[in-house]
Coordinates of C-alpha atoms in Angstrom, one line a residue:
M1027 CA 6.5 -39.2 -79.7
S1028 CA 7.7 -35.3 -78.7
P1029 CA 10.0 -34.0 -81.2
L1030 CA 12.2 -33.3 -78.1
A1031 CA 13.1 -36.9 -78.0
T1032 CA 15.1 -37.0 -81.1
G1033 CA 18.7 -36.6 -81.5
V1034 CA 20.6 -35.2 -78.5
G1035 CA 17.0 -35.2 -76.6
R1036 CA 17.2 -38.9 -76.8
V1037 CA 20.2 -38.9 -74.9
L1038 CA 18.8 -36.2 -72.5
I1039 CA 16.2 -38.5 -72.1
A1040 CA 18.7 -41.5 -71.5
V1041 CA 20.8 -39.4 -69.1
Y1042 CA 17.4 -38.4 -67.0
G1043 CA 16.5 -41.8 -66.7
I1044 CA 20.0 -43.1 -65.4
L1045 CA 19.9 -40.3 -62.9
A1046 CA 16.1 -41.1 -62.0
L1047 CA 17.1 -44.5 -60.8
A1048 CA 19.9 -43.7 -59.3
A1049 CA 18.4 -40.8 -57.2
T1050 CA 15.4 -43.0 -56.6
G1051 CA 18.0 -46.2 -55.4
R1052 CA 19.9 -43.7 -53.2
S1053 CA 16.8 -41.9 -51.3
V1054 CA 15.3 -45.4 -51.0
V1055 CA 18.2 -46.8 -49.3
Q1056 CA 18.6 -44.1 -47.2
I1057 CA 15.8 -43.1 -46.2
A1058 CA 15.4 -47.1 -45.3
E1059 CA 18.5 -47.3 -43.7
D1060 CA 18.8 -44.5 -41.6
F1061 CA 16.5 -41.5 -42.0
A1062 CA 17.2 -40.0 -38.5
F1063 CA 20.6 -39.4 -39.2
A1064 CA 20.4 -36.7 -42.2
P1065 CA 16.8 -36.3 -42.8
F1066 CA 17.0 -33.1 -44.8
S1067 CA 19.7 -34.5 -47.2
Y1068 CA 17.8 -37.7 -47.6
T1069 CA 14.5 -35.8 -48.5
L1070 CA 16.7 -33.7 -51.2
S1071 CA 17.7 -37.1 -52.8
A1072 CA 14.1 -38.2 -52.7
V1073 CA 13.5 -34.5 -54.2
A1074 CA 16.1 -34.9 -57.0
A1075 CA 14.5 -38.5 -58.2
I1076 CA 11.0 -36.7 -58.4
V1077 CA 12.4 -34.1 -60.4
Y1078 CA 14.6 -36.7 -62.9
I1079 CA 11.5 -38.9 -63.2
L1080 CA 9.5 -36.1 -63.9
A1081 CA 11.9 -34.0 -66.3
M1082 CA 12.3 -37.5 -68.6
V1083 CA 8.7 -37.9 -68.8
A1084 CA 8.4 -34.2 -69.9
L1085 CA 10.7 -34.7 -72.6
I1086 CA 9.0 -37.5 -73.8
V1087 CA 5.2 -36.9 -73.9
P1088 CA 4.4 -34.6 -76.6
G1089 CA 2.6 -31.5 -76.3
R1090 CA 2.9 -27.7 -75.3
T1091 CA 1.8 -28.7 -71.2
W1092 CA 4.7 -31.1 -71.0
Y1093 CA 7.0 -28.7 -72.7
R1094 CA 5.9 -26.2 -70.0
V1095 CA 6.3 -28.6 -67.7
A1096 CA 10.1 -30.0 -69.0
C1097 CA 11.0 -26.3 -68.6
V1098 CA 9.5 -25.8 -65.2
T1099 CA 11.1 -28.9 -64.3
I1100 CA 14.4 -28.5 -65.3
V1101 CA 14.4 -24.4 -64.0
F1102 CA 14.2 -26.0 -60.7
E1103 CA 16.4 -29.0 -61.0
M1104 CA 19.2 -26.2 -62.0
T1105 CA 18.2 -24.0 -58.8
G1106 CA 18.5 -27.2 -56.7
V1107 CA 21.8 -28.2 -58.0
L1108 CA 23.1 -24.6 -57.8
V1109 CA 21.6 -23.9 -54.2
I1110 CA 22.2 -27.3 -52.9
G1111 CA 25.8 -27.3 -54.2
T1112 CA 26.7 -23.8 -53.0
L1113 CA 25.4 -24.6 -49.4
S1114 CA 27.3 -27.7 -49.3
L1115 CA 30.4 -26.0 -50.1
L1116 CA 29.7 -23.3 -47.9
D1117 CA 28.2 -24.8 -44.9
R1118 CA 29.0 -29.1 -44.4
Q1119 CA 26.8 -29.3 -41.2
L1120 CA 23.7 -28.8 -43.1
F1121 CA 24.5 -32.2 -44.9
P1122 CA 25.8 -34.9 -42.7
D1123 CA 25.5 -37.0 -46.0
L1124 CA 25.5 -35.9 -49.3
T1125 CA 22.8 -35.6 -51.7
I1126 CA 22.9 -36.2 -55.5
W1127 CA 23.1 -32.4 -56.0
S1128 CA 26.0 -31.9 -53.1
Y1129 CA 29.0 -30.3 -54.4
Y1130 CA 27.2 -29.4 -57.6
G1131 CA 26.8 -33.3 -58.6
M1132 CA 30.7 -34.2 -57.8
G1133 CA 29.6 -37.8 -57.2
Y1134 CA 28.1 -38.1 -60.3
A1135 CA 30.6 -36.9 -62.4
F1136 CA 29.3 -33.4 -62.1
A1137 CA 26.3 -34.5 -64.5
P1138 CA 23.6 -33.0 -62.0
L1139 CA 25.4 -29.6 -62.8
V1140 CA 25.8 -30.2 -66.9
L1141 CA 22.1 -31.8 -67.4
P1142 CA 20.0 -29.0 -66.6
I1143 CA 22.0 -26.7 -68.8
A1144 CA 22.2 -29.0 -71.7
G1145 CA 18.4 -29.8 -70.9
L1146 CA 17.5 -26.0 -70.9
W1147 CA 19.5 -25.5 -74.4
W1148 CA 17.7 -28.1 -76.3
L1149 CA 14.2 -26.9 -75.0
R1150 CA 15.0 -23.5 -76.1
K1151 CA 16.5 -24.6 -79.7
H1152 CA 13.4 -26.4 -79.7
H1153 CA 10.9 -24.0 -78.4
R1154 CA 8.6 -23.6 -81.2
V1155 CA 8.5 -27.0 -82.7
A1156 CA 7.4 -28.1 -79.0
A1157 CA 5.2 -25.6 -78.9
G1158 CA 3.2 -26.4 -82.2
Q1159 CA 4.2 -23.5 -84.3
V1160 CA 6.4 -25.2 -86.7
P1161 CA 6.6 -28.8 -87.7
P1162 CA 9.6 -30.7 -87.3
R1163 CA 12.0 -30.6 -89.4
N1164 CA 11.3 -34.2 -90.7
A1165 CA 7.5 -33.2 -91.5
A1166 CA 7.8 -31.6 -94.9
V1167 CA 9.7 -34.8 -96.1
V1168 CA 7.2 -37.0 -94.7
D1169 CA 4.1 -35.1 -96.4
Q1170 CA 6.3 -35.1 -99.2
H1171 CA 6.7 -38.6 -99.7
L1172 CA 3.0 -39.1 -98.5
G1173 CA 1.7 -36.8 -101.2
S1174 CA 3.7 -38.3 -104.0
A1175 CA 2.1 -41.6 -103.7
E1176 CA -1.1 -40.6 -104.0

């Protein structure tokens, strides 16, 4: 498991999982029931679902490549939330129906706005560990314990 999946990282992964489920369910229902009513909104809901799934997986899987995937995905998410949130305030005609990112995620207690900020903070805080430049904090303790047993 990735060193990003510890402590606060576990909470981030759980919230990404919840939003992935919510966005997936929302987009499937919207697309299946009335895609013609708001195709742009419903497509954005599906994109958000993919972003949340990818971010969750990228935080779980260890390695530099997945760390980079997490960074790119979460920056994309933040950009989407800010752009769609702003557009939904400025031009309501663009969105005949809401997306998960409309009004900065107001329908989801602003979690879509807060989550990428927390995610980017977490990635920045652990960038050297995730890149393999330094061992995780508990690695020295494990090494000492294993070394003393020999």
